[in-house]
Short mmCIF file of C-alpha atoms and ligand atoms in Angstrom, two decimals:
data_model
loop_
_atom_site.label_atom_id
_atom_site.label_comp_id
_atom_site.label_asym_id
_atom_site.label_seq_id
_atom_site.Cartn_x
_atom_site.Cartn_y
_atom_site.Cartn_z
CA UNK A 144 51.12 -112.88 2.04
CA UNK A 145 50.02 -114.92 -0.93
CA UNK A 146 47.40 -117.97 0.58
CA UNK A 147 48.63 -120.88 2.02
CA UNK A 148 46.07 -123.57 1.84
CA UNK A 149 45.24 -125.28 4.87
CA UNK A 150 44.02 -128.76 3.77
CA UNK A 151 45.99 -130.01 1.12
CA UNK A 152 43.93 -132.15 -1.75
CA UNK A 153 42.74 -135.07 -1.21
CA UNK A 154 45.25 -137.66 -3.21
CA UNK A 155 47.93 -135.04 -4.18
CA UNK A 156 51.22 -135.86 -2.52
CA UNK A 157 52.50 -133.39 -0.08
CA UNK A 158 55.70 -131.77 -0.24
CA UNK A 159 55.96 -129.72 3.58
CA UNK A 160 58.54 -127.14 2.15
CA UNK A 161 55.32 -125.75 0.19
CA UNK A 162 54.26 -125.47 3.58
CA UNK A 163 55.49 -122.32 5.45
CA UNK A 164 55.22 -122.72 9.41
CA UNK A 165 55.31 -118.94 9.86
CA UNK A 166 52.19 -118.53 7.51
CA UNK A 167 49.41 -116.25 9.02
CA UNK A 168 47.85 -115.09 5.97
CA UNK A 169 46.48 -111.29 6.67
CA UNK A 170 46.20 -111.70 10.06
CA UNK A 171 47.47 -109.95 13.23
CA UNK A 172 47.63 -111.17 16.70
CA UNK A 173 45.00 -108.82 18.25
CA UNK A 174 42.64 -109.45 15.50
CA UNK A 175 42.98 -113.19 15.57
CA UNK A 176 42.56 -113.38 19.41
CA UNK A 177 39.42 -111.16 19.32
CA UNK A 178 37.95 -113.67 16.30
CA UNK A 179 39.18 -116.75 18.56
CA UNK A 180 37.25 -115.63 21.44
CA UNK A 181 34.09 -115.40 19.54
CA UNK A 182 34.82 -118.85 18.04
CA UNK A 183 35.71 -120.28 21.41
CA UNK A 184 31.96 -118.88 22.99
CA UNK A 185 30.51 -120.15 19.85
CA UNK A 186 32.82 -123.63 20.50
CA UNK A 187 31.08 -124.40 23.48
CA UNK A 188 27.54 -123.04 22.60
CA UNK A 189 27.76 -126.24 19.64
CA UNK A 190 29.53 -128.75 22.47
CA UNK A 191 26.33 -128.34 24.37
CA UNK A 192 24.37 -129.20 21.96
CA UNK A 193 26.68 -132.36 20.86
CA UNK A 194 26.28 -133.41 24.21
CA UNK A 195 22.50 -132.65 24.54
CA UNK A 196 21.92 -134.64 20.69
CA UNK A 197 24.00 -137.67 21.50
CA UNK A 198 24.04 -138.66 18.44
CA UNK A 199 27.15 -137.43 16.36
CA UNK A 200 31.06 -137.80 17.42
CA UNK A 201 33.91 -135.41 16.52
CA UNK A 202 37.08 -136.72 16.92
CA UNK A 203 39.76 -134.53 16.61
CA UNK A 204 43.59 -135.82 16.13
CA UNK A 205 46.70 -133.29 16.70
CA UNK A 206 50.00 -134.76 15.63
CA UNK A 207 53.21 -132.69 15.64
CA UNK A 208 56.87 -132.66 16.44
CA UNK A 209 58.60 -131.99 20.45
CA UNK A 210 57.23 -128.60 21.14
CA UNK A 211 54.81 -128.41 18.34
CA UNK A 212 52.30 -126.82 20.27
CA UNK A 213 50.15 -129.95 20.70
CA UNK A 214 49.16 -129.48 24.95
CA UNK A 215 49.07 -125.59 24.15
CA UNK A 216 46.45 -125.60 21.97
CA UNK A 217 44.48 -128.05 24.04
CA UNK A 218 44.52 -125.83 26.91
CA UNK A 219 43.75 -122.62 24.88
CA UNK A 220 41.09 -123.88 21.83
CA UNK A 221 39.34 -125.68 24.11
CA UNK A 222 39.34 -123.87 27.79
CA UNK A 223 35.62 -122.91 27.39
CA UNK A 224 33.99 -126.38 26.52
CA UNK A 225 32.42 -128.56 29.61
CA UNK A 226 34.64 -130.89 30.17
CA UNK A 227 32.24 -133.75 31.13
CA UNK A 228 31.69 -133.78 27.22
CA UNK A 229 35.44 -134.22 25.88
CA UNK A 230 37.50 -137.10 26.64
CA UNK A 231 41.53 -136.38 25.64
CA UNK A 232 44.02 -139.29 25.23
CA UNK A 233 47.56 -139.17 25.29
CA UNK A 234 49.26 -141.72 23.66
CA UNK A 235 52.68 -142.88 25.04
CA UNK A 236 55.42 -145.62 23.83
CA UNK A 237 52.97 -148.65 23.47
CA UNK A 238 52.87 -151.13 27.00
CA UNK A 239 54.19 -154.69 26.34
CA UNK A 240 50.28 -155.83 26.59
CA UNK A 241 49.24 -153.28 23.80
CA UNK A 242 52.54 -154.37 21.74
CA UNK A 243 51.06 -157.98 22.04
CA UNK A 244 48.05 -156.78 20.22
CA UNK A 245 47.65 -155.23 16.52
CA UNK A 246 48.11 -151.26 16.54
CA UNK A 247 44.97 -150.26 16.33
CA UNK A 248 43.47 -152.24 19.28
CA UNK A 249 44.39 -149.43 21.99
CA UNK A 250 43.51 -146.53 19.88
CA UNK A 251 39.65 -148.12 19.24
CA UNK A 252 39.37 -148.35 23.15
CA UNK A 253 39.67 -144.71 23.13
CA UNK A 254 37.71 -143.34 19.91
CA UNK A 255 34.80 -140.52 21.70
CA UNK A 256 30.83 -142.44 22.33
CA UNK A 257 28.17 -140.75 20.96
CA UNK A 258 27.80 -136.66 21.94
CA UNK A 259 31.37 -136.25 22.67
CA UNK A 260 34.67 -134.54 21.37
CA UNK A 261 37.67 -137.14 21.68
CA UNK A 262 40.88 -135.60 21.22
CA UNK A 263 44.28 -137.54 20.37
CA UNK A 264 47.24 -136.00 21.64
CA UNK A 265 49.21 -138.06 19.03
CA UNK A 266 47.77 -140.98 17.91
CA UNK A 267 47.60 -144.40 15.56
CA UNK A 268 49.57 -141.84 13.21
CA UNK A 269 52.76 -142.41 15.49
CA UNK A 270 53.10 -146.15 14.27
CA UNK A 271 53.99 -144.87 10.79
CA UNK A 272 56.50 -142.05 12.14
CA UNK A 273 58.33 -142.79 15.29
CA UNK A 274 57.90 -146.45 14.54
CA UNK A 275 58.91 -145.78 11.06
CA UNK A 276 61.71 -143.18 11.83
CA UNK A 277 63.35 -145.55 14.48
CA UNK A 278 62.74 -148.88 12.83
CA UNK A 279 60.86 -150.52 15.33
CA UNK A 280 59.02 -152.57 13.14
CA UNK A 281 60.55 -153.82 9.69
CA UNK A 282 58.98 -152.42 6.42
CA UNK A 283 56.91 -154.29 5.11
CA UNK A 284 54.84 -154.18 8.87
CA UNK A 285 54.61 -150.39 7.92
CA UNK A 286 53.88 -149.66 4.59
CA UNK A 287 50.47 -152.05 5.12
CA UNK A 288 49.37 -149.67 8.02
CA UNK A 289 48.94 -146.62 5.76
CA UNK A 290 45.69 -148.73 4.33
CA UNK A 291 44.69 -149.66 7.25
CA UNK A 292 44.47 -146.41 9.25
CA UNK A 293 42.29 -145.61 6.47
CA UNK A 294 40.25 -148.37 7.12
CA UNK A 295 39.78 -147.51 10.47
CA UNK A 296 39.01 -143.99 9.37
CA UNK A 297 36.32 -144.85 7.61
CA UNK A 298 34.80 -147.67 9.88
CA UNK A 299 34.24 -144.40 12.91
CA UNK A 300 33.29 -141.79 9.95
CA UNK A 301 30.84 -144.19 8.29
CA UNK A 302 29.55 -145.08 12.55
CA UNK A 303 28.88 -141.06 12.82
CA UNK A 304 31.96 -139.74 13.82
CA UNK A 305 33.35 -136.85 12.17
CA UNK A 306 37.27 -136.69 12.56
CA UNK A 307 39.70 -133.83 11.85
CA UNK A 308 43.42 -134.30 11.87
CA UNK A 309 45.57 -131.39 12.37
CA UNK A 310 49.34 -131.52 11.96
CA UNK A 311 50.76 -128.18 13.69
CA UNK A 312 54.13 -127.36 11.39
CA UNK A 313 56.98 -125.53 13.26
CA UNK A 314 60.19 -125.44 11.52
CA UNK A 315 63.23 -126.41 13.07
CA UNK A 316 64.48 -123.00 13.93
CA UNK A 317 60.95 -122.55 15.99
CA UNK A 318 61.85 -125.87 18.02
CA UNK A 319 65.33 -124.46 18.99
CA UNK A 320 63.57 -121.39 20.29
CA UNK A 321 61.20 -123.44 22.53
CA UNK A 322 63.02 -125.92 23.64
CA UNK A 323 65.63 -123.06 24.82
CA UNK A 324 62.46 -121.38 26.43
CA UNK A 325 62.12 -124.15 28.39
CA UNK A 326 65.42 -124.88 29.60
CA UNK A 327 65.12 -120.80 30.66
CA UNK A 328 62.68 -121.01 32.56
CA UNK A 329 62.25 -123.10 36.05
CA UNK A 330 58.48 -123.40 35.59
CA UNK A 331 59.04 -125.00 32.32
CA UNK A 332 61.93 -127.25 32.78
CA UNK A 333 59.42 -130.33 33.17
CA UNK A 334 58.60 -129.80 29.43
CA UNK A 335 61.87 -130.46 28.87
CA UNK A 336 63.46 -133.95 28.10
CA UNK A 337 66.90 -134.58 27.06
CA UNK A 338 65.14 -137.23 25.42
CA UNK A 339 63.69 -134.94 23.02
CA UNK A 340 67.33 -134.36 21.37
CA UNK A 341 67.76 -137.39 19.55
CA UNK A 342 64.40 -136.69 17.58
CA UNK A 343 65.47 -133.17 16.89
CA UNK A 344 68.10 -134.79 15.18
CA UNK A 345 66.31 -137.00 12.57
CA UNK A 346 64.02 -133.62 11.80
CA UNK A 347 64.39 -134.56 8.28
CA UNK A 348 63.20 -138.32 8.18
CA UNK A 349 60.38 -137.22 10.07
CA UNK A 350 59.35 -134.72 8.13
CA UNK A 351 59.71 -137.58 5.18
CA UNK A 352 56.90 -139.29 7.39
CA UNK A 353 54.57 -136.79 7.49
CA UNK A 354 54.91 -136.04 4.12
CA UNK A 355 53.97 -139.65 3.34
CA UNK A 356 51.28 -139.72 5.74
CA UNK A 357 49.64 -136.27 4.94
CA UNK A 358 49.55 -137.81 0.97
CA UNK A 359 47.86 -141.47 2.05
CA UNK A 360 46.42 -140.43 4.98
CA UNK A 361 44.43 -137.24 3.77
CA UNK A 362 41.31 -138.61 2.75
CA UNK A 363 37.62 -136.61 1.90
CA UNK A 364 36.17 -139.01 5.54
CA UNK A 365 39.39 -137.78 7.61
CA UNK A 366 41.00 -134.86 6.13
CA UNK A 367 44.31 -133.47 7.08
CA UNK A 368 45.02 -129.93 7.75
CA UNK A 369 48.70 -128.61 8.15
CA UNK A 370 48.43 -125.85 10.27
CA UNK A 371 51.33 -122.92 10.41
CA UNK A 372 52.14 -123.38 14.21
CA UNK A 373 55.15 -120.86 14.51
CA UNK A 374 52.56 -118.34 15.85
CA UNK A 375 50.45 -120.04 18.56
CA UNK A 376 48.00 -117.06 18.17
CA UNK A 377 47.44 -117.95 14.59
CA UNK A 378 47.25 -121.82 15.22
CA UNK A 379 44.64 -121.26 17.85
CA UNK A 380 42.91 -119.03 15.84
CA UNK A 381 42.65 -121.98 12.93
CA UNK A 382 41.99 -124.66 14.76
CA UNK A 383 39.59 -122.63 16.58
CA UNK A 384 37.86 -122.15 13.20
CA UNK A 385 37.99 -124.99 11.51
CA UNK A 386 36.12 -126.93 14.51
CA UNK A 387 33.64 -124.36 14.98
CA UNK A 388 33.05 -124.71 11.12
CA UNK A 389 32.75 -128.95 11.15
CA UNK A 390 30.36 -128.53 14.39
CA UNK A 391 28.37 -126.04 12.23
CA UNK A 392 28.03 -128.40 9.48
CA UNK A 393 26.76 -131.49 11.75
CA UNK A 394 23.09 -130.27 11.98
CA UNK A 395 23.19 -130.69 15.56
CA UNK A 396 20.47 -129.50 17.29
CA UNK A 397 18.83 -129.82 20.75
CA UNK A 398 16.86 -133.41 21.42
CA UNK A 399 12.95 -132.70 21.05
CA UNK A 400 11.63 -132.13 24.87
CA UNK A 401 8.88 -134.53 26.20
CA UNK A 402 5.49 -133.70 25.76
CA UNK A 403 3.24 -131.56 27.38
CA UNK A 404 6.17 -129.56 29.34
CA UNK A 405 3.99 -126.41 28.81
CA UNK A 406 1.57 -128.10 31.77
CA UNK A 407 4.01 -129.34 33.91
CA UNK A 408 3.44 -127.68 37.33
CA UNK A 409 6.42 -128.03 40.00
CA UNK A 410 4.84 -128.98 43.38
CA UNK A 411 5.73 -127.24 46.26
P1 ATP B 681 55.42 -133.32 25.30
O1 ATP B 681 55.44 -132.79 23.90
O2 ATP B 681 54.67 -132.45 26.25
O3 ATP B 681 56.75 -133.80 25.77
P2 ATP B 681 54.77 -135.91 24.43
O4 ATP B 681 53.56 -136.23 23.61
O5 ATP B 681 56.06 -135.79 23.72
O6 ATP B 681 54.48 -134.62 25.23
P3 ATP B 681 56.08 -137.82 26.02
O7 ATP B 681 55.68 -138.67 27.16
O8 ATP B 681 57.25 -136.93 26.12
O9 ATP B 681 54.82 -137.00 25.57
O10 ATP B 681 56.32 -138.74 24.75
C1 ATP B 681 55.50 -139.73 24.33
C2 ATP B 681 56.38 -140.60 23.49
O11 ATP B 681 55.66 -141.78 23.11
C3 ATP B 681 56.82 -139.93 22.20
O12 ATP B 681 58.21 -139.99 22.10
C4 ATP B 681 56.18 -140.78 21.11
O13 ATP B 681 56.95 -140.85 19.93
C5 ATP B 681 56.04 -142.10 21.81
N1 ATP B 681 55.02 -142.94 21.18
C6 ATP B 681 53.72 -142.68 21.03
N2 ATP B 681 53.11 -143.67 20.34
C7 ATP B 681 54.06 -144.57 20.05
C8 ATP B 681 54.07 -145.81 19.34
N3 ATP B 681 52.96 -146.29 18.80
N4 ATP B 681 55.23 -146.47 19.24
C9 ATP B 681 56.35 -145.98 19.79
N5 ATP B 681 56.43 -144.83 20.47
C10 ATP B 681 55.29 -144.11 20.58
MG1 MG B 682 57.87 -135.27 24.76
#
């Protein structure tokens, strides 16, 4: 397979059919799900130490269409982490009270402290897709918001917090196949909403949003990755490895230990 790159430039406007969803470079399942459990130990081995530090953030924001994978690779990439040190947010149609604010207001309430792992499952990114796909805001409210989600970007990233976006690309023909999974099996059917239909429908004008937010958006602070998601083994696998690789870079390390441990006798 010739190589796919995972994080497109910074600046250079993205064109997804460039992108194939099916991508897995040389890869093969087994392999990938050996690497991933190395990656996963090694995951939760640099957590700790997040955690222990306090100092750094990683926030880490999965976008992606109905059945893109986002809640799967939550519950695989990160099944060996502590959970007392990652905080996940789902964001939902906004509530009148966080309509009667400006669109960035709920998100900040939920951006990771110190020595934690936030993760988005979607995110601000939603008020320049849905919003943007189904009008719900007029044009001009839109087009501004591009600037400032990379405002806010930079306001966490330049406050410690590294962030990582991942958009997890299925094509259409991989939705149809889930979305009939789910209506096959009983144990699924609450994945599936009738609701989801509509969206399938305007595939193309969202994929004309992500386009236009994977050019503006994908900056050298908050970089965008667009991850081939038709193979869930492969995604994990990625994702997997690209946060293990970010923690790695973070020079995290464990807080110095008070002195004079080495005398410190427990009393019976
Ligand atoms: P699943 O994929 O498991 O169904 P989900 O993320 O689709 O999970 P839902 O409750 O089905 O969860 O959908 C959340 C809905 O909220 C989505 O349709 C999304 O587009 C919508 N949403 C999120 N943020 C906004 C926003 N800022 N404005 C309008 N709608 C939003
Ligand atoms: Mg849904």
């Amino acid at each position: 397979m010739a190589q796919q790159p995972l994080a497109p430039k910074s600046g250079s406007p993205v064109k997804l059919h460039n992108f194939d969803p099916e991508y897995h470079g040389d890869l093969n399942k087994k392999d990938a799900r050996e690497t991933e459990a190395h990656l996963e130990a090694r995951l939760a081995e640099l957590q700790e130490m997040l955690y222990a530090q306090g100092k750094y953030t990683l926030l880490i924001v999965l976008q992606a269409m109905d059945a893109g994978g986002k809640d799967g690779t939550i519950k695989h990439v990160f099944d060996s982490v502590n959970p007392q040190g990652v905080r996940v947010t789902s964001f939902k149609a906004p509530t009148a009270e966080e309509l009667s604010h400006d669109f960035l207001w709920r998100v900040h309430q939920h951006t990771p402290p110190k020595g934690y792992i936030g993760i988005f499952n979607r995110s601000h990114y939603e008020d320049v897709l849905v919003v943007r796909v189904n009008k719900l805001v007029p044009p001009e409210i839109w087009k501004e918001r591009y600037d400032h989600i990379n405002n806010f970007e930079r306001l966490l990233a330049d406050s410690g917090t590294r962030i990582l976006k991942f958009f997890l690309h299925i094509s259409k023909e991989e939705q149809k196949e889930r979305f009939e999974e789910r209506l096959a099996r009983p144990d699924k059917h609450w994945k599936f909403s009738t609701g989801d239909l509509p969206v399938r429908e305007q595939w193309d004008e969202y994929m004309d949003a992500y386009e236009a937010v994977l050019t503006r958006c994908n900056t050298d602070y908050a970089p965008w990755h667009i991850v081939p998601s038709n193979k869930k083994w492969y995604r994990n696998f990625i994702i997997s490895k690209t946060i293990v690789e970010t923690l790695e870079s973070m020079n995290l390390a464990y807080p110095d230990p008070e002195q004079g441990l080495d005398k410190v006798v427990i009393p019976d």
